[in-house]
Amino acid sequence: MKRVGNLWDSIVSKENIEAAYLSARKGKAWQRTIQRFDENLEENLDAVRMSLVDKTFHTAPYRSKKVFEPTDRDIFFLPFAPDRIIQHALMRVIEPIWESLFIHDSYACRKGKGMHKGSTRTMEFVRRNEYCLKCDISKFYPSVRHDVLSAIVRRKIKCPETLWLIDDIINSFPGETNVPIGNYTSQWFGNLYLNELDTFVKHELRCRDYLRYCDDFCLFSDDKGYLNECAERIREFLRARLALRLSKCSLFPVAHGVDFLGYRHFKDFVLLRKSTTKRIKKRLKGIPWGIRSKRLTTERALSSVASTLGWIRWGNTFHLRRSLHLDEWFHDLKEVS
């Protein structure tokens, strides 16, 4: 694999830092820390840039909070400046390099991919195969080993200054494992780490119909014995090469429905996952109270209903839309707003 160097000048260029600042603040301009940063914008951006040029930058300590939907997990936060700006500046340069390594059917956190594209691809695989092997990795992000990730990075990047910055971010979390959920770079580190699995499945196991979204992945085939063998070889590969283990691994006929990416995929139709439907009902139930108590504006309520409509339209959900009165909700809220 050809290694790439001479990246540092592009990362620390004034134009790249300014573009990274705009990317990092997108949709967050209301935050007080960003508003204070904007008061002396040119001076503050120059300070961010010089912290890289002088190599005085070190990733700040993390703040964290626990979230409970859709699963219990810890989310970590870094300051807007310099940390989040610098992570965007780094990824603006190395994203195309790493993107070139990824397989076509990796759908998380990539431009032009996403959950709905992954769902459409899942339907293709469901329609032309009889069996599915569905797996997910136990506590993936907290289990990523720093030394293994650094070694993977070095197989493609050789620029010493860039490696210094990447190592600082990787090793910013105490201990030998964890790329914190919430870091902008973590989604890319996760994809790069599991790209090792992707290439193993495609090139060593020679599985034609395989796709992955974050730490969930599916293999499809008409040969049940072949998929059983794949399951054992994947377990061993993850243990030996990436220090990971599977939390779930199930082999079943696609006729039972493939529950993946928020939908349940059958050969002739797609349904919304039951847990997703329950969350939608719970959210909609709270909208009238939120508006009455003024904790929710009509604009926010309209946005919530619109996003729900956008989500469920990817499945065969005509009767669900009618039972939830979603179109009426959307029409009424639009008139009020």
Short mmCIF file of C-alpha atoms in Angstrom, two decimals:
data_model
loop_
_atom_site.label_atom_id
_atom_site.label_comp_id
_atom_site.label_asym_id
_atom_site.label_seq_id
_atom_site.Cartn_x
_atom_site.Cartn_y
_atom_site.Cartn_z
CA MET A 1 0.00 0.00 0.00
CA LYS A 2 1.45 3.36 -1.00
CA ARG A 3 1.91 5.68 1.98
CA VAL A 4 1.10 9.39 1.80
CA GLY A 5 3.33 12.18 3.12
CA ASN A 6 3.66 15.97 2.96
CA LEU A 7 0.23 16.66 4.44
CA TRP A 8 1.14 19.09 7.20
CA ASP A 9 1.29 22.29 5.17
CA SER A 10 -2.23 21.63 3.90
CA ILE A 11 -3.54 20.93 7.41
CA VAL A 12 -2.09 24.09 8.97
CA SER A 13 -2.80 26.43 6.07
CA LYS A 14 -4.81 29.50 6.96
CA GLU A 15 -7.46 28.60 4.39
CA ASN A 16 -7.91 25.10 5.85
CA ILE A 17 -8.20 26.38 9.43
CA GLU A 18 -10.84 28.91 8.36
CA ALA A 19 -12.80 26.25 6.47
CA ALA A 20 -12.52 23.89 9.46
CA TYR A 21 -13.88 26.62 11.75
CA LEU A 22 -16.93 27.07 9.51
CA SER A 23 -17.50 23.33 9.40
CA ALA A 24 -17.15 22.93 13.18
CA ARG A 25 -19.59 25.76 13.96
CA LYS A 26 -22.24 24.72 11.43
CA GLY A 27 -25.59 24.49 13.17
CA LYS A 28 -24.04 25.53 16.48
CA ALA A 29 -23.64 29.30 16.10
CA TRP A 30 -26.09 29.84 18.98
CA GLN A 31 -23.61 28.39 21.51
CA ARG A 32 -22.08 30.99 23.81
CA THR A 33 -18.55 29.62 23.47
CA ILE A 34 -18.74 30.03 19.70
CA GLN A 35 -20.23 33.52 19.99
CA ARG A 36 -17.36 34.54 22.29
CA PHE A 37 -14.85 33.02 19.85
CA ASP A 38 -16.41 35.04 17.01
CA GLU A 39 -15.86 38.33 18.86
CA ASN A 40 -12.12 38.16 18.04
CA LEU A 41 -12.35 35.74 15.17
CA GLU A 42 -9.17 36.49 13.22
CA GLU A 43 -7.00 36.56 16.32
CA ASN A 44 -8.53 33.37 17.72
CA LEU A 45 -8.17 31.47 14.44
CA ASP A 46 -4.54 32.50 14.26
CA ALA A 47 -4.02 31.18 17.80
CA VAL A 48 -5.56 27.85 16.80
CA ARG A 49 -3.31 27.64 13.77
CA MET A 50 -0.15 28.56 15.70
CA SER A 51 -0.86 25.87 18.32
CA LEU A 52 -0.40 23.38 15.48
CA VAL A 53 2.54 25.10 13.83
CA ASP A 54 4.38 25.32 17.18
CA LYS A 55 3.12 21.88 18.27
CA THR A 56 1.88 23.27 21.57
CA PHE A 57 -1.55 21.77 20.99
CA HIS A 58 -2.72 18.91 23.18
CA THR A 59 -6.22 17.51 23.24
CA ALA A 60 -8.16 18.95 26.20
CA PRO A 61 -9.71 16.84 29.00
CA TYR A 62 -13.10 15.39 28.13
CA ARG A 63 -16.49 16.23 29.59
CA SER A 64 -19.11 13.50 29.37
CA LYS A 65 -22.78 12.74 29.81
CA LYS A 66 -24.81 9.55 29.66
CA VAL A 67 -27.62 9.08 27.15
CA PHE A 68 -30.24 6.36 27.24
CA GLU A 69 -31.74 6.39 23.72
CA PRO A 70 -31.52 4.27 21.69
CA THR A 71 -29.09 2.49 24.06
CA ASP A 72 -27.21 3.46 27.22
CA ARG A 73 -23.84 5.00 26.38
CA ASP A 74 -21.44 7.77 27.36
CA ILE A 75 -20.99 10.76 25.05
CA PHE A 76 -17.81 12.83 25.35
CA PHE A 77 -17.26 16.50 24.59
CA LEU A 78 -14.25 18.66 23.77
CA PRO A 79 -14.04 22.47 23.62
CA PHE A 80 -14.97 24.16 20.34
CA ALA A 81 -11.57 25.83 20.19
CA PRO A 82 -9.05 24.65 19.54
CA ASP A 83 -10.02 20.96 19.68
CA ARG A 84 -13.08 20.65 17.46
CA ILE A 85 -11.69 23.09 14.90
CA ILE A 86 -8.42 21.15 14.74
CA GLN A 87 -10.18 17.81 14.30
CA HIS A 88 -12.14 19.24 11.37
CA ALA A 89 -8.91 20.71 9.91
CA LEU A 90 -7.24 17.30 10.13
CA MET A 91 -10.12 15.41 8.54
CA ARG A 92 -10.53 17.89 5.69
CA VAL A 93 -7.11 16.74 4.47
CA ILE A 94 -7.02 13.04 5.33
CA GLU A 95 -10.68 12.15 4.69
CA PRO A 96 -10.12 11.61 0.93
CA ILE A 97 -7.09 9.42 1.70
CA TRP A 98 -9.02 7.14 4.04
CA GLU A 99 -12.16 7.23 1.90
CA SER A 100 -10.17 5.66 -0.94
CA LEU A 101 -9.49 2.61 1.26
CA PHE A 102 -13.09 1.81 2.14
CA ILE A 103 -15.23 -0.79 0.41
CA HIS A 104 -18.37 0.27 -1.44
CA ASP A 105 -20.74 -1.31 1.07
CA SER A 106 -19.60 0.52 4.20
CA TYR A 107 -22.41 2.98 4.92
CA ALA A 108 -21.71 4.87 8.17
CA CYS A 109 -20.46 8.46 8.33
CA ARG A 110 -19.59 8.73 4.64
CA LYS A 111 -20.76 11.21 2.04
CA GLY A 112 -23.31 9.71 -0.31
CA LYS A 113 -23.92 6.71 1.97
CA GLY A 114 -26.01 6.63 5.18
CA MET A 115 -28.74 4.48 6.68
CA HIS A 116 -31.27 4.74 3.86
CA LYS A 117 -28.74 3.88 1.17
CA GLY A 118 -27.70 0.94 3.35
CA SER A 119 -31.32 -0.15 3.72
CA THR A 120 -31.82 -0.07 -0.05
CA ARG A 121 -28.70 -2.18 -0.50
CA THR A 122 -29.89 -4.61 2.18
CA MET A 123 -33.06 -5.16 0.16
CA GLU A 124 -30.96 -6.09 -2.89
CA PHE A 125 -29.13 -8.72 -0.85
CA VAL A 126 -32.33 -10.02 0.76
CA ARG A 127 -33.98 -10.54 -2.62
CA ARG A 128 -31.15 -12.58 -4.10
CA ASN A 129 -30.15 -14.74 -1.10
CA GLU A 130 -31.79 -17.28 1.20
CA TYR A 131 -29.78 -16.77 4.41
CA CYS A 132 -28.36 -13.88 6.43
CA LEU A 133 -25.59 -13.83 9.02
CA LYS A 134 -26.16 -10.73 11.18
CA CYS A 135 -23.56 -9.66 13.74
CA ASP A 136 -22.61 -6.73 15.90
CA ILE A 137 -19.52 -6.00 17.93
CA SER A 138 -19.58 -5.72 21.70
CA LYS A 139 -18.88 -2.17 23.00
CA PHE A 140 -17.00 -1.29 19.85
CA TYR A 141 -15.78 2.28 20.40
CA PRO A 142 -14.67 1.71 24.03
CA SER A 143 -12.83 -1.45 22.87
CA VAL A 144 -10.70 0.07 20.09
CA ARG A 145 -7.04 -0.40 21.01
CA HIS A 146 -4.90 2.71 20.61
CA ASP A 147 -1.80 0.79 19.51
CA VAL A 148 -3.67 -1.21 16.87
CA LEU A 149 -5.36 1.92 15.51
CA SER A 150 -2.03 3.79 15.35
CA ALA A 151 -0.48 0.92 13.42
CA ILE A 152 -3.37 0.90 10.93
CA VAL A 153 -3.01 4.67 10.43
CA ARG A 154 0.70 4.27 9.69
CA ARG A 155 0.04 1.82 6.88
CA LYS A 156 -1.32 4.73 4.81
CA ILE A 157 0.14 7.93 6.30
CA LYS A 158 3.83 8.67 6.78
CA CYS A 159 3.85 12.46 7.36
CA PRO A 160 5.52 12.81 10.82
CA GLU A 161 3.68 15.98 11.86
CA THR A 162 0.31 14.56 10.84
CA LEU A 163 1.05 11.36 12.78
CA TRP A 164 1.97 13.47 15.82
CA LEU A 165 -1.47 15.11 15.74
CA ILE A 166 -3.35 11.86 15.11
CA ASP A 167 -1.49 10.15 17.95
CA ASP A 168 -2.30 13.02 20.30
CA ILE A 169 -6.02 12.59 19.56
CA ILE A 170 -5.92 8.77 19.74
CA ASN A 171 -4.05 8.76 23.06
CA SER A 172 -6.05 11.61 24.59
CA PHE A 173 -8.36 9.15 26.32
CA PRO A 174 -6.74 7.53 29.40
CA GLY A 175 -5.82 3.88 29.14
CA GLU A 176 -5.07 1.62 26.19
CA THR A 177 -8.54 1.58 24.60
CA ASN A 178 -11.45 3.83 23.57
CA VAL A 179 -12.04 6.34 20.81
CA PRO A 180 -14.65 8.53 22.51
CA ILE A 181 -18.12 8.76 20.98
CA GLY A 182 -18.65 12.47 20.35
CA ASN A 183 -15.26 13.22 18.81
CA TYR A 184 -15.51 14.20 15.15
CA THR A 185 -12.51 11.99 14.39
CA SER A 186 -13.95 8.94 16.19
CA GLN A 187 -16.39 8.07 13.42
CA TRP A 188 -13.46 8.04 10.98
CA PHE A 189 -11.22 6.09 13.34
CA GLY A 190 -14.04 3.55 13.75
CA ASN A 191 -14.47 3.14 9.99
CA LEU A 192 -10.73 2.80 9.49
CA TYR A 193 -10.47 0.19 12.26
CA LEU A 194 -13.32 -1.94 10.91
CA ASN A 195 -12.14 -1.52 7.34
CA GLU A 196 -9.76 -4.31 8.36
CA LEU A 197 -12.80 -6.53 8.88
CA ASP A 198 -14.39 -5.34 5.63
CA THR A 199 -11.37 -6.27 3.55
CA PHE A 200 -11.06 -9.62 5.35
CA VAL A 201 -14.68 -10.51 4.58
CA LYS A 202 -14.50 -9.37 0.95
CA HIS A 203 -11.05 -10.69 0.02
CA GLU A 204 -10.35 -13.61 2.38
CA LEU A 205 -13.88 -14.96 2.91
CA ARG A 206 -14.89 -13.85 -0.59
CA CYS A 207 -18.37 -12.86 0.48
CA ARG A 208 -20.03 -10.99 -2.38
CA ASP A 209 -23.07 -9.75 -0.46
CA TYR A 210 -21.78 -8.02 2.67
CA LEU A 211 -22.46 -4.62 4.17
CA ARG A 212 -21.61 -2.79 7.37
CA TYR A 213 -22.97 0.20 9.24
CA CYS A 214 -20.78 1.22 12.21
CA ASP A 215 -20.33 -1.97 14.26
CA ASP A 216 -23.32 -3.84 12.79
CA PHE A 217 -22.82 -5.96 9.69
CA CYS A 218 -24.55 -8.62 7.60
CA LEU A 219 -23.36 -11.36 5.26
CA PHE A 220 -25.76 -13.01 2.78
CA SER A 221 -25.58 -16.30 0.92
CA ASP A 222 -27.63 -19.27 -0.28
CA ASP A 223 -25.16 -21.57 1.49
CA LYS A 224 -25.93 -21.91 5.21
CA GLY A 225 -22.78 -23.95 5.86
CA TYR A 226 -20.60 -21.25 4.28
CA LEU A 227 -22.11 -18.56 6.54
CA ASN A 228 -21.53 -20.75 9.62
CA GLU A 229 -17.88 -21.04 8.62
CA CYS A 230 -17.72 -17.26 8.08
CA ALA A 231 -19.04 -16.67 11.59
CA GLU A 232 -16.23 -18.73 13.15
CA ARG A 233 -13.52 -17.14 11.03
CA ILE A 234 -14.83 -13.63 11.76
CA ARG A 235 -14.80 -14.32 15.51
CA GLU A 236 -11.18 -15.43 15.32
CA PHE A 237 -10.14 -12.53 13.08
CA LEU A 238 -11.70 -9.95 15.41
CA ARG A 239 -10.08 -11.53 18.47
CA ALA A 240 -6.61 -11.97 16.99
CA ARG A 241 -6.27 -8.88 14.81
CA LEU A 242 -8.47 -6.20 16.36
CA ALA A 243 -8.96 -7.31 19.99
CA LEU A 244 -12.74 -7.23 19.54
CA ARG A 245 -15.53 -9.70 20.17
CA LEU A 246 -19.05 -10.18 18.87
CA SER A 247 -21.99 -9.43 21.14
CA LYS A 248 -24.54 -10.94 18.74
CA CYS A 249 -24.21 -13.33 15.83
CA SER A 250 -27.31 -14.93 14.34
CA LEU A 251 -27.87 -16.97 11.19
CA PHE A 252 -31.41 -17.19 9.83
CA PRO A 253 -33.47 -17.38 6.63
CA VAL A 254 -34.13 -13.97 5.07
CA ALA A 255 -37.80 -14.99 4.95
CA HIS A 256 -37.89 -14.22 8.70
CA GLY A 257 -37.00 -10.58 7.94
CA VAL A 258 -33.61 -8.89 8.32
CA ASP A 259 -33.76 -6.36 11.17
CA PHE A 260 -31.11 -3.82 10.17
CA LEU A 261 -30.70 -0.03 10.10
CA GLY A 262 -34.03 0.64 11.80
CA TYR A 263 -36.08 -1.40 9.35
CA ARG A 264 -37.15 -5.02 8.97
CA HIS A 265 -36.39 -6.15 5.43
CA PHE A 266 -38.42 -8.84 3.67
CA LYS A 267 -38.16 -9.91 0.02
CA ASP A 268 -41.22 -7.91 -1.05
CA PHE A 269 -41.53 -5.11 1.52
CA VAL A 270 -39.85 -3.15 4.31
CA LEU A 271 -41.35 -2.48 7.73
CA LEU A 272 -40.28 -0.10 10.46
CA ARG A 273 -38.55 -1.80 13.39
CA LYS A 274 -40.86 -2.23 16.40
CA SER A 275 -38.52 -0.37 18.77
CA THR A 276 -38.34 2.52 16.27
CA THR A 277 -42.15 2.66 16.10
CA LYS A 278 -42.35 2.78 19.90
CA ARG A 279 -39.87 5.70 20.04
CA ILE A 280 -41.85 7.58 17.39
CA LYS A 281 -45.12 7.11 19.29
CA LYS A 282 -43.47 8.24 22.54
CA ARG A 283 -42.03 11.35 20.87
CA LEU A 284 -45.32 12.31 19.21
CA LYS A 285 -47.21 11.80 22.46
CA GLY A 286 -45.04 14.42 24.15
CA ILE A 287 -45.48 17.13 21.50
CA PRO A 288 -48.87 18.57 22.68
CA TRP A 289 -47.62 18.79 26.27
CA GLY A 290 -44.36 20.38 25.11
CA ILE A 291 -46.21 23.07 23.15
CA ARG A 292 -48.66 23.79 26.01
CA SER A 293 -45.82 24.09 28.53
CA LYS A 294 -43.82 26.22 26.06
CA ARG A 295 -40.89 23.85 26.29
CA LEU A 296 -41.31 23.14 22.61
CA THR A 297 -41.87 25.70 19.86
CA THR A 298 -44.22 24.93 17.00
CA GLU A 299 -41.23 25.16 14.67
CA ARG A 300 -39.37 22.46 16.62
CA ALA A 301 -42.53 20.33 16.73
CA LEU A 302 -42.97 20.72 12.96
CA SER A 303 -39.34 19.73 12.43
CA SER A 304 -39.81 16.63 14.58
CA VAL A 305 -42.92 15.51 12.66
CA ALA A 306 -41.26 16.27 9.31
CA SER A 307 -38.20 14.19 10.22
CA THR A 308 -40.47 11.33 11.30
CA LEU A 309 -42.30 11.48 7.98
CA GLY A 310 -38.98 11.49 6.17
CA TRP A 311 -37.82 8.47 8.14
CA ILE A 312 -40.85 6.23 7.72
CA ARG A 313 -41.40 6.97 4.03
CA TRP A 314 -38.53 4.61 3.26
CA GLY A 315 -40.64 1.67 4.41
CA ASN A 316 -44.09 0.24 3.65
CA THR A 317 -45.72 2.32 6.35
CA PHE A 318 -49.03 3.54 4.89
CA HIS A 319 -51.13 2.10 7.71
CA LEU A 320 -48.69 3.36 10.37
CA ARG A 321 -48.89 6.90 8.97
CA ARG A 322 -52.69 6.74 9.10
CA SER A 323 -52.82 5.36 12.62
CA LEU A 324 -50.46 8.06 13.89
CA HIS A 325 -52.22 10.82 11.88
CA LEU A 326 -48.81 12.08 10.80
CA ASP A 327 -49.98 13.90 7.70
CA GLU A 328 -52.67 15.72 9.74
CA TRP A 329 -50.08 16.61 12.40
CA PHE A 330 -47.76 18.03 9.77
CA HIS A 331 -50.54 20.04 8.08
CA ASP A 332 -51.86 21.50 11.36
CA LEU A 333 -48.42 22.46 12.69
CA LYS A 334 -47.46 24.02 9.37
CA GLU A 335 -50.56 26.23 9.46
CA VAL A 336 -49.84 27.37 13.04
CA SER A 337 -46.19 28.10 12.35
#
